[in-house]
Amino acid sequence: MSIIYNYTKVKENIEKSCIRAKRDVSDVTLIAVSKTKPVSDIQQVYDAGCRDFGENKVQEIMDKYPRLPDDIRWHMIGHLQTNKVKYIIDKVYMIHSVDSTRLADTISKEAVKKGVTVKILIEVNVAAEESKFGTGLKEAAELYDYAAALPGIEVCGFMTIAPYTVDAEQNRQYFVDLKRLSVDIIQQSNHNSICMELSMGMTGDYCVAIEEGATFVRVGTGIFGER
Ligand SMILES: *Cc1c(COP(=O)(O)O)cnc(C)c1O
């Protein structure tokens, strides 16, 4: 199947999920995860209307950034080493993978240096998988508060990578757990207009994630094909 066909299908599935969940389709942003894929593939999806693309490697963002249109919002969704933050700090729209105070500190420092404000999400390892990065569900609120107090950073919510499964239903509870965490934080906060995005759901489970409150879904294989 062509990339454009796949992209259109994913957009349709998102719409259907929103209808099922009685949610506004404009509240869910599709991030096309373009890691390992060539610029020509990305350009096709861009031309079909997509503006949000996800990458998991600093080097790949740096390679692709100058070769594609300026109005793309690049999302850093992969593990980020502190010594590489400086290369992408003024190129990415949002960093989804903040899982330590040390990384938050570095992002803050580099953002202030470049005079920018960077949107970040706290990555939570909801399923407590040993192979995955991310803070524990219990520690997530603390890291959220810590990062929220730093200059140059706007903490926008949470991200999780659910376990690989062929049955999306098996991941529903993890999405419910992350949503509950965000609701708790909103209730405890003094701000009345707190930003609370939930980046959850990939090719295998984005429909379920939307039903449980995802505002960003990250779909790679479902659009670009196997990597
Ligand atoms: C690769 C990747 C995705 C996309 O995965 P697919 O199963 O191909 O949709 C989503 N999120 C993260 C963090 C990834 O690394």
Coordinates of C-alpha atoms and ligand atoms in Angstrom, one line a residue:
M1 CA 0.0 0.0 0.0
S2 CA 1.2 3.5 -0.7
I3 CA 2.2 5.9 2.1
I4 CA -0.5 8.3 1.3
Y5 CA -3.2 5.5 1.4
N6 CA -1.8 4.5 4.8
Y7 CA -1.8 8.0 6.1
T8 CA -5.4 8.6 5.0
K9 CA -6.5 5.3 6.7
V10 CA -4.8 6.3 9.9
K11 CA -6.5 9.7 9.8
E12 CA -9.9 8.0 9.3
N13 CA -9.2 5.6 12.2
I14 CA -8.4 8.5 14.4
E15 CA -11.7 10.2 13.5
K16 CA -13.7 7.0 14.2
S17 CA -12.0 6.6 17.5
C18 CA -12.8 10.2 18.4
I19 CA -16.4 9.7 17.5
R20 CA -16.6 6.5 19.6
A21 CA -15.0 8.3 22.6
K22 CA -17.1 11.5 22.0
R23 CA -14.0 13.5 21.6
D24 CA -13.3 16.4 19.3
V25 CA -11.0 15.2 16.5
S26 CA -9.0 18.5 16.7
D27 CA -7.9 17.4 20.2
V28 CA -5.8 14.6 18.8
T29 CA -2.6 15.2 16.8
L30 CA -1.1 12.5 14.6
I31 CA 2.7 12.4 14.8
A32 CA 4.0 10.6 11.8
V33 CA 7.1 8.7 13.1
S34 CA 9.6 9.0 10.3
K35 CA 12.7 7.4 12.0
T36 CA 14.9 5.6 9.5
K37 CA 12.7 6.8 6.6
P38 CA 14.0 9.0 3.8
V39 CA 13.2 12.7 3.3
S40 CA 11.2 11.8 0.1
D41 CA 8.8 9.7 2.2
I42 CA 8.4 12.5 4.7
Q43 CA 7.7 15.0 2.0
Q44 CA 4.8 12.8 0.7
V45 CA 3.1 12.8 4.0
Y46 CA 3.8 16.5 4.4
D47 CA 2.2 17.2 1.1
A48 CA -0.9 15.2 2.2
G49 CA -1.2 17.7 5.1
C50 CA 0.8 16.3 8.0
R51 CA 3.0 18.8 9.9
D52 CA 4.0 16.8 13.0
F53 CA 6.9 14.3 12.6
G54 CA 8.6 12.2 15.2
E55 CA 12.2 11.1 15.3
N56 CA 14.2 9.2 18.0
K57 CA 17.8 10.1 17.1
V58 CA 19.5 13.5 17.4
Q59 CA 21.6 12.9 14.3
E60 CA 18.6 12.0 12.2
I61 CA 16.8 15.2 13.2
M62 CA 19.9 17.3 12.3
D63 CA 20.2 15.6 8.9
K64 CA 16.5 15.9 8.0
Y65 CA 15.8 19.3 9.5
P66 CA 17.5 21.5 6.8
R67 CA 16.1 19.4 4.0
L68 CA 12.4 19.7 4.8
P69 CA 9.9 22.6 5.1
D70 CA 10.3 25.1 8.0
D71 CA 6.8 24.7 9.3
I72 CA 7.3 21.0 10.3
R73 CA 6.9 20.4 14.0
W74 CA 9.7 18.0 14.9
H75 CA 9.0 15.8 18.0
M76 CA 11.9 14.2 19.7
I77 CA 10.4 10.9 21.0
G78 CA 13.6 8.8 21.7
H79 CA 15.9 8.6 24.6
L80 CA 18.0 11.8 24.8
Q81 CA 21.5 12.0 26.1
T82 CA 22.3 15.2 28.0
N83 CA 25.4 16.0 25.9
K84 CA 23.3 16.0 22.7
V85 CA 20.5 18.4 23.9
K86 CA 22.3 21.4 22.5
Y87 CA 22.1 20.2 18.9
I88 CA 18.4 20.0 18.7
I89 CA 17.2 22.5 21.4
D90 CA 16.2 25.1 18.8
K91 CA 15.0 22.7 16.2
V92 CA 12.4 20.6 17.9
Y93 CA 8.8 21.6 18.8
M94 CA 8.6 19.2 21.7
I95 CA 10.7 16.7 23.6
H96 CA 8.6 13.7 24.7
S97 CA 11.3 11.7 26.5
V98 CA 12.3 13.6 29.7
D99 CA 12.8 11.1 32.4
S100 CA 15.3 12.6 34.8
T101 CA 16.0 15.8 36.7
R102 CA 19.4 15.9 35.1
L103 CA 18.0 15.9 31.6
A104 CA 15.4 18.5 32.6
D105 CA 18.2 20.7 34.0
T106 CA 20.2 20.4 30.8
I107 CA 17.3 21.2 28.5
S108 CA 16.5 24.2 30.7
K109 CA 20.1 25.4 30.6
E110 CA 20.5 25.1 26.8
A111 CA 17.1 26.7 26.2
V112 CA 18.0 29.7 28.3
K113 CA 21.3 29.9 26.4
K114 CA 19.5 30.0 23.0
G115 CA 16.7 32.2 24.3
V116 CA 14.0 29.7 23.5
T117 CA 11.3 27.9 25.4
V118 CA 11.0 24.2 24.8
K119 CA 7.9 22.1 25.3
I120 CA 8.5 18.9 27.1
L121 CA 6.7 15.8 28.3
I122 CA 7.6 13.6 31.2
E123 CA 8.2 10.0 29.9
V124 CA 6.5 7.5 32.2
N125 CA 7.3 3.8 32.2
V126 CA 3.7 2.9 33.2
A127 CA 4.1 -0.8 32.6
A128 CA 7.4 -0.8 34.6
E129 CA 9.2 -2.7 31.9
E130 CA 12.9 -3.2 32.6
S131 CA 13.9 -2.7 29.0
K132 CA 12.3 0.8 28.8
F133 CA 13.3 4.3 29.8
G134 CA 11.0 6.5 31.7
T135 CA 10.2 7.5 35.3
G136 CA 8.0 5.3 37.5
L137 CA 4.3 6.2 37.8
K138 CA 4.9 7.2 41.4
E139 CA 7.8 9.5 40.7
A140 CA 6.3 11.2 37.6
A141 CA 4.4 13.9 39.5
E142 CA 7.5 14.9 41.3
L143 CA 9.5 15.2 38.1
Y144 CA 6.7 17.1 36.5
D145 CA 6.8 19.7 39.4
Y146 CA 10.6 19.9 39.3
A147 CA 10.7 20.6 35.6
A148 CA 7.8 23.0 35.8
A149 CA 9.8 25.3 38.0
L150 CA 12.8 25.5 35.6
P151 CA 13.2 28.4 33.1
G152 CA 13.2 27.8 29.4
I153 CA 10.9 24.8 29.8
E154 CA 7.1 24.4 29.4
V155 CA 6.0 21.1 30.8
C156 CA 3.0 20.0 28.7
G157 CA 2.1 16.6 30.1
F158 CA 3.2 13.0 29.9
M159 CA 4.3 10.4 27.4
T160 CA 4.4 6.6 27.6
I161 CA 5.5 3.7 25.4
A162 CA 3.2 0.8 26.1
P163 CA 4.5 -2.8 25.8
Y164 CA 4.6 -4.4 22.4
T165 CA 1.5 -6.5 21.9
V166 CA -0.7 -7.8 19.1
D167 CA -3.8 -7.2 21.3
A168 CA -4.3 -3.5 21.9
E169 CA -6.8 -4.1 24.7
Q170 CA -3.9 -5.4 26.8
N171 CA -2.5 -1.9 26.9
R172 CA -5.8 -0.1 27.8
Q173 CA -5.1 -0.1 31.5
Y174 CA -1.7 1.6 31.0
F175 CA -3.4 4.4 29.1
V176 CA -6.0 4.7 31.8
D177 CA -3.3 4.9 34.5
L178 CA -1.5 7.7 32.6
K179 CA -4.7 9.6 32.2
R180 CA -5.5 9.3 35.9
L181 CA -2.1 10.7 36.8
S182 CA -2.7 13.7 34.6
V183 CA -6.1 14.3 36.2
D184 CA -4.6 14.0 39.7
I185 CA -2.0 16.7 38.8
I186 CA -4.6 19.0 37.3
Q187 CA -6.7 18.7 40.5
Q188 CA -3.8 19.3 42.8
S189 CA -2.5 22.3 40.8
N190 CA -3.3 25.9 41.5
H191 CA -3.2 26.9 37.9
N192 CA -6.6 27.0 36.2
S193 CA -5.2 26.7 32.7
I194 CA -2.6 23.9 33.0
C195 CA -1.3 22.3 29.9
M196 CA -1.9 18.6 29.9
E197 CA -1.1 16.6 26.8
L198 CA -0.9 12.8 26.7
S199 CA 1.4 11.3 24.1
M200 CA 0.4 7.6 24.0
G201 CA -0.5 5.1 21.4
M202 CA 1.5 3.7 18.4
T203 CA 0.6 1.7 15.3
G204 CA -0.7 -1.3 17.3
D205 CA -2.8 0.5 19.9
Y206 CA -3.5 4.2 18.9
C207 CA -7.2 3.7 18.7
V208 CA -7.4 2.4 22.2
A209 CA -5.1 5.2 23.4
I210 CA -7.5 7.8 21.9
E211 CA -10.4 6.2 23.6
E212 CA -8.6 6.7 26.9
G213 CA -7.5 10.3 26.3
A214 CA -4.4 10.5 24.1
T215 CA -3.8 14.0 22.6
F216 CA -0.8 12.9 20.6
V217 CA -0.5 9.5 18.9
R218 CA 2.8 8.4 17.4
V219 CA 2.4 6.2 14.3
G220 CA 5.3 5.0 12.3
T221 CA 4.8 1.5 10.7
G222 CA 1.1 2.2 10.1
I223 CA 2.0 5.1 7.8
F224 CA 5.5 4.4 6.3
G225 CA 5.5 0.6 6.4
E226 CA 8.0 -1.7 8.1
R227 CA 11.4 -0.3 9.1
Ligands
LIG1 C1 9.2 4.0 16.7 C2 8.4 4.7 17.7 C3 7.0 4.8 17.6 C4 6.3 4.3 16.4 O1 6.1 2.9 16.4 P1 5.2 2.1 15.3 O2 4.9 0.9 16.0 O3 6.1 2.0 14.1 O4 4.0 3.0 15.1 C5 6.3 5.5 18.5 N1 6.9 6.0 19.6 C6 8.2 5.8 19.9 C7 8.8 6.4 21.1 C8 9.0 5.2 18.9 O5 10.3 5.0 19.2

